mmCIF file of C-alpha atoms in Angstrom:
data_model
loop_
_atom_site.group_PDB
_atom_site.id
_atom_site.type_symbol
_atom_site.label_atom_id
_atom_site.label_comp_id
_atom_site.label_asym_id
_atom_site.label_seq_id
_atom_site.Cartn_x
_atom_site.Cartn_y
_atom_site.Cartn_z
ATOM 1 C CA MET M 1 9.903 -4.007 22.333
ATOM 2 C CA GLY M 2 11.173 -5.132 18.917
ATOM 3 C CA LYS M 3 9.589 -4.439 15.531
ATOM 4 C CA GLU M 4 8.167 -7.938 15.284
ATOM 5 C CA GLU M 5 6.378 -7.747 18.615
ATOM 6 C CA LEU M 6 5.069 -4.231 17.880
ATOM 7 C CA MET M 7 3.750 -5.342 14.480
ATOM 8 C CA ARG M 8 2.166 -8.518 15.849
ATOM 9 C CA LYS M 9 0.290 -6.473 18.482
ATOM 10 C CA LEU M 10 -0.811 -3.958 15.854
ATOM 11 C CA GLU M 11 -1.973 -6.743 13.508
ATOM 12 C CA GLU M 12 -4.038 -8.238 16.328
ATOM 13 C CA ARG M 13 -5.670 -4.842 16.959
ATOM 14 C CA ILE M 14 -6.479 -4.555 13.236
ATOM 15 C CA ARG M 15 -8.000 -8.059 13.146
ATOM 16 C CA THR M 16 -10.331 -7.235 16.043
ATOM 17 C CA CYS M 17 -11.045 -3.603 15.066
ATOM 18 C CA ARG M 18 -14.647 -2.341 15.145
ATOM 19 C CA LYS M 19 -14.000 1.347 14.373
ATOM 20 C CA CYS M 20 -16.168 1.468 11.239
ATOM 21 C CA PRO M 21 -19.105 -0.455 9.695
ATOM 22 C CA LEU M 22 -16.802 -2.391 7.324
ATOM 23 C CA SER M 23 -15.819 -4.564 10.294
ATOM 24 C CA GLN M 24 -19.339 -6.043 10.344
ATOM 25 C CA LEU M 25 -19.075 -7.155 6.712
ATOM 26 C CA ARG M 26 -15.594 -8.648 6.644
ATOM 27 C CA THR M 27 -14.541 -12.283 6.580
ATOM 28 C CA ASN M 28 -10.991 -11.238 7.545
ATOM 29 C CA ALA M 29 -9.279 -7.941 8.198
ATOM 30 C CA VAL M 30 -6.112 -7.598 6.112
ATOM 31 C CA PRO M 31 -3.303 -5.959 8.133
ATOM 32 C CA GLY M 32 -0.539 -6.498 5.552
ATOM 33 C CA SER M 33 2.288 -8.917 4.826
ATOM 34 C CA GLY M 34 5.991 -9.051 4.107
ATOM 35 C CA SER M 35 9.179 -8.021 5.854
ATOM 36 C CA TYR M 36 9.049 -5.789 8.916
ATOM 37 C CA ASP M 37 12.523 -4.583 7.884
ATOM 38 C CA ALA M 38 11.454 -3.767 4.318
ATOM 39 C CA LYS M 39 13.078 -0.854 2.508
ATOM 40 C CA VAL M 40 9.936 -0.590 0.356
ATOM 41 C CA MET M 41 6.335 -0.386 1.486
ATOM 42 C CA PHE M 42 3.523 -0.715 -1.065
ATOM 43 C CA VAL M 43 0.234 0.856 -0.018
ATOM 44 C CA GLY M 44 -2.941 -0.084 -1.872
ATOM 45 C CA GLU M 45 -6.436 1.197 -1.212
ATOM 46 C CA ALA M 46 -8.515 -1.602 0.324
ATOM 47 C CA PRO M 47 -8.796 -5.400 0.244
ATOM 48 C CA GLY M 48 -10.882 -7.078 -2.460
ATOM 49 C CA TYR M 49 -12.797 -10.368 -2.430
ATOM 50 C CA TRP M 50 -9.799 -12.755 -2.308
ATOM 51 C CA GLU M 51 -7.933 -10.594 0.208
ATOM 52 C CA ASP M 52 -10.995 -10.657 2.480
ATOM 53 C CA GLN M 53 -11.186 -14.450 2.110
ATOM 54 C CA LYS M 54 -7.510 -15.098 2.883
ATOM 55 C CA GLY M 55 -6.634 -12.190 5.183
ATOM 56 C CA LEU M 56 -3.664 -11.289 2.960
ATOM 57 C CA PRO M 57 -3.096 -8.268 0.685
ATOM 58 C CA PHE M 58 -2.953 -8.462 -3.109
ATOM 59 C CA VAL M 59 -3.728 -12.158 -3.580
ATOM 60 C CA GLY M 60 -6.301 -11.768 -6.380
ATOM 61 C CA ARG M 61 -5.763 -10.810 -10.026
ATOM 62 C CA ALA M 62 -4.186 -7.439 -9.166
ATOM 63 C CA GLY M 63 -1.820 -9.316 -6.840
ATOM 64 C CA LYS M 64 -0.600 -11.458 -9.747
ATOM 65 C CA VAL M 65 0.216 -8.244 -11.646
ATOM 66 C CA LEU M 66 2.082 -6.904 -8.600
ATOM 67 C CA ASP M 67 3.996 -10.198 -8.220
ATOM 68 C CA GLU M 68 5.039 -10.031 -11.883
ATOM 69 C CA LEU M 69 6.216 -6.414 -11.544
ATOM 70 C CA LEU M 70 8.211 -7.280 -8.417
ATOM 71 C CA ARG M 71 9.769 -10.312 -10.129
ATOM 72 C CA GLU M 72 10.822 -8.171 -13.104
ATOM 73 C CA ILE M 73 12.911 -5.940 -10.829
ATOM 74 C CA GLY M 74 14.317 -8.844 -8.800
ATOM 75 C CA LEU M 75 12.187 -8.493 -5.662
ATOM 76 C CA SER M 76 9.933 -10.939 -3.850
ATOM 77 C CA ARG M 77 7.037 -10.349 -1.479
ATOM 78 C CA ASP M 78 9.258 -11.481 1.401
ATOM 79 C CA GLU M 79 11.563 -8.483 0.863
ATOM 80 C CA VAL M 80 8.890 -5.771 0.771
ATOM 81 C CA TYR M 81 5.887 -4.892 2.909
ATOM 82 C CA ILE M 82 2.445 -4.728 1.291
ATOM 83 C CA THR M 83 -0.620 -3.207 2.906
ATOM 84 C CA ASN M 84 -3.648 -0.974 2.253
ATOM 85 C CA ILE M 85 -4.986 2.232 3.781
ATOM 86 C CA VAL M 86 -8.280 0.531 4.625
ATOM 87 C CA LYS M 87 -7.868 -2.922 6.167
ATOM 88 C CA CYS M 88 -11.380 -4.345 5.526
ATOM 89 C CA ARG M 89 -13.095 -4.898 2.188
ATOM 90 C CA PRO M 90 -15.649 -2.274 1.097
ATOM 91 C CA PRO M 91 -18.821 -3.916 -0.323
ATOM 92 C CA GLU M 92 -18.647 -4.732 -4.055
ATOM 93 C CA ASN M 93 -15.022 -3.512 -4.048
ATOM 94 C CA ARG M 94 -16.178 0.113 -4.119
ATOM 95 C CA ASP M 95 -13.704 2.886 -3.303
ATOM 96 C CA PRO M 96 -13.149 3.472 0.417
ATOM 97 C CA THR M 97 -15.041 6.476 1.822
ATOM 98 C CA GLU M 98 -13.402 9.418 3.594
ATOM 99 C CA GLU M 99 -14.854 8.144 6.900
ATOM 100 C CA GLU M 100 -13.399 4.670 6.375
ATOM 101 C CA ILE M 101 -9.989 6.112 5.489
ATOM 102 C CA LYS M 102 -10.123 8.382 8.554
ATOM 103 C CA ALA M 103 -11.034 5.463 10.865
ATOM 104 C CA CYS M 104 -8.400 3.108 9.467
ATOM 105 C CA SER M 105 -5.427 5.293 8.486
ATOM 106 C CA PRO M 106 -3.926 5.478 12.024
ATOM 107 C CA TYR M 107 -3.081 1.768 11.579
ATOM 108 C CA LEU M 108 -1.159 2.559 8.385
ATOM 109 C CA ASP M 109 0.579 5.498 10.090
ATOM 110 C CA ARG M 110 1.697 3.146 12.857
ATOM 111 C CA GLN M 111 2.909 0.542 10.338
ATOM 112 C CA ILE M 112 5.042 3.233 8.676
ATOM 113 C CA ASP M 113 6.435 4.295 12.091
ATOM 114 C CA ILE M 114 7.366 0.707 13.003
ATOM 115 C CA ILE M 115 8.765 -0.456 9.647
ATOM 116 C CA ARG M 116 10.436 2.866 8.743
ATOM 117 C CA PRO M 117 10.666 2.154 5.015
ATOM 118 C CA LYS M 118 13.059 4.119 2.815
ATOM 119 C CA VAL M 119 10.507 4.148 -0.025
ATOM 120 C CA ILE M 120 6.704 4.197 0.023
ATOM 121 C CA VAL M 121 4.917 3.298 -3.199
ATOM 122 C CA PRO M 122 1.248 4.334 -3.082
ATOM 123 C CA LEU M 123 -0.743 2.162 -5.522
ATOM 124 C CA GLY M 124 -3.704 4.089 -6.947
ATOM 125 C CA ARG M 125 -5.174 7.534 -6.440
ATOM 126 C CA HIS M 126 -6.669 7.092 -2.951
ATOM 127 C CA SER M 127 -3.452 5.896 -1.383
ATOM 128 C CA MET M 128 -1.463 8.442 -3.412
ATOM 129 C CA ARG M 129 -3.616 11.274 -2.063
ATOM 130 C CA TYR M 130 -3.445 10.025 1.527
ATOM 131 C CA ILE M 131 0.328 9.446 1.556
ATOM 132 C CA LEU M 132 1.222 12.695 -0.224
ATOM 133 C CA GLU M 133 -1.013 14.767 2.061
ATOM 134 C CA LYS M 134 0.310 12.957 5.154
ATOM 135 C CA PHE M 135 3.842 14.050 4.246
ATOM 136 C CA GLY M 136 2.853 17.601 3.265
ATOM 137 C CA PHE M 137 2.631 17.360 -0.536
ATOM 138 C CA GLU M 138 -0.157 18.571 -2.799
ATOM 139 C CA PRO M 139 -1.706 15.616 -4.670
ATOM 140 C CA GLU M 140 -2.150 15.865 -8.445
ATOM 141 C CA PRO M 141 -3.841 13.461 -10.863
ATOM 142 C CA ILE M 142 -2.020 10.135 -10.790
ATOM 143 C CA SER M 143 -1.672 10.233 -14.589
ATOM 144 C CA ARG M 144 0.542 13.304 -14.119
ATOM 145 C CA ILE M 145 2.710 12.216 -11.199
ATOM 146 C CA HIS M 146 3.061 8.429 -11.389
ATOM 147 C CA GLY M 147 6.721 7.435 -11.352
ATOM 148 C CA LYS M 148 7.834 10.812 -9.944
ATOM 149 C CA THR M 149 9.561 10.927 -6.580
ATOM 150 C CA PHE M 150 8.886 13.104 -3.545
ATOM 151 C CA GLU M 151 11.322 13.400 -0.636
ATOM 152 C CA ALA M 152 9.763 13.519 2.820
ATOM 153 C CA HIS M 153 11.778 14.200 5.974
ATOM 154 C CA THR M 154 10.611 12.368 9.079
ATOM 155 C CA LEU M 155 11.863 11.914 12.625
ATOM 156 C CA PHE M 156 13.513 8.668 11.550
ATOM 157 C CA GLY M 157 15.085 9.959 8.326
ATOM 158 C CA LYS M 158 14.220 10.528 4.708
ATOM 159 C CA ILE M 159 11.412 8.674 2.931
ATOM 160 C CA THR M 160 11.040 8.733 -0.837
ATOM 161 C CA ILE M 161 7.454 8.523 -2.075
ATOM 162 C CA MET M 162 6.853 7.240 -5.591
ATOM 163 C CA PRO M 163 3.176 6.943 -6.549
ATOM 164 C CA THR M 164 2.089 4.648 -9.347
ATOM 165 C CA TYR M 165 -1.090 3.167 -10.766
ATOM 166 C CA HIS M 166 -2.942 0.448 -8.910
ATOM 167 C CA PRO M 167 -2.066 -2.925 -10.518
ATOM 168 C CA ALA M 168 -5.811 -3.567 -11.010
ATOM 169 C CA ALA M 169 -5.845 -0.738 -13.574
ATOM 170 C CA ALA M 170 -3.590 -2.850 -15.819
ATOM 171 C CA LEU M 171 -6.275 -5.563 -15.910
ATOM 172 C CA TYR M 172 -8.701 -3.196 -17.646
ATOM 173 C CA ARG M 173 -6.316 -0.933 -19.548
ATOM 174 C CA PRO M 174 -3.343 -2.896 -20.905
ATOM 175 C CA GLN M 175 -1.375 0.286 -21.739
ATOM 176 C CA ILE M 176 -1.183 0.943 -17.986
ATOM 177 C CA MET M 177 1.042 -2.156 -17.692
ATOM 178 C CA ASP M 178 3.717 -0.348 -19.756
ATOM 179 C CA GLU M 179 3.507 2.646 -17.400
ATOM 180 C CA LEU M 180 3.720 0.354 -14.357
ATOM 181 C CA ARG M 181 6.801 -1.371 -15.820
ATOM 182 C CA LYS M 182 8.508 2.004 -16.328
ATOM 183 C CA ASP M 183 7.633 3.071 -12.778
ATOM 184 C CA PHE M 184 8.950 -0.178 -11.317
ATOM 185 C CA ALA M 185 12.185 0.293 -13.325
ATOM 186 C CA THR M 186 12.446 3.735 -11.666
ATOM 187 C CA LEU M 187 11.870 2.050 -8.294
ATOM 188 C CA ALA M 188 14.680 -0.456 -9.014
ATOM 189 C CA LYS M 189 17.110 2.401 -9.770
ATOM 190 C CA LEU M 190 16.023 4.193 -6.605
ATOM 191 C CA LEU M 191 16.678 1.085 -4.505
ATOM 192 C CA GLU M 192 20.096 0.639 -6.128
ATOM 193 C CA LYS M 193 21.008 4.186 -5.077
ATOM 194 C CA LEU M 194 19.836 3.514 -1.523
ATOM 195 C CA GLY M 195 22.070 0.440 -1.397
#
């Protein structure tokens, strides 16, 4: 079975999932979007209002910030894969709970296994903590480790993890945008090296 078929089946399972109470509140589950052959996977925390409405990740204000950052390093959404740890919107956009992350994270693990990205960029502290712990690293405050790279060795090769701030943070703290720009410049150099 090819990547596309595997991902389509997984997306269908996500859309019909009832593993946690968030499924009762959603308009749409948000599996993810982009290329199934992406070198880079961006992992946010959970869908917000607009994502829940449209069933697509990062389509609200934070998504516009992400689009701008991608454009600045010469990438489009079609070339990367964008998803979240939790696939349904928590009420009032609150942080996802440990239980919700535990129920939903096997979907993300499977997406990583199918896509096999060369680089994973966790966006925000929840996804940073989950991804770093998954690959055996000790999480630190995101303010200390954003833009730094971690090399993980998997059955299908090396993955570089580069955490950064969630684009939504730049909406409330403009200085974060400068940090995001620097981190995305680091990402561009990393991708150049990978070829």
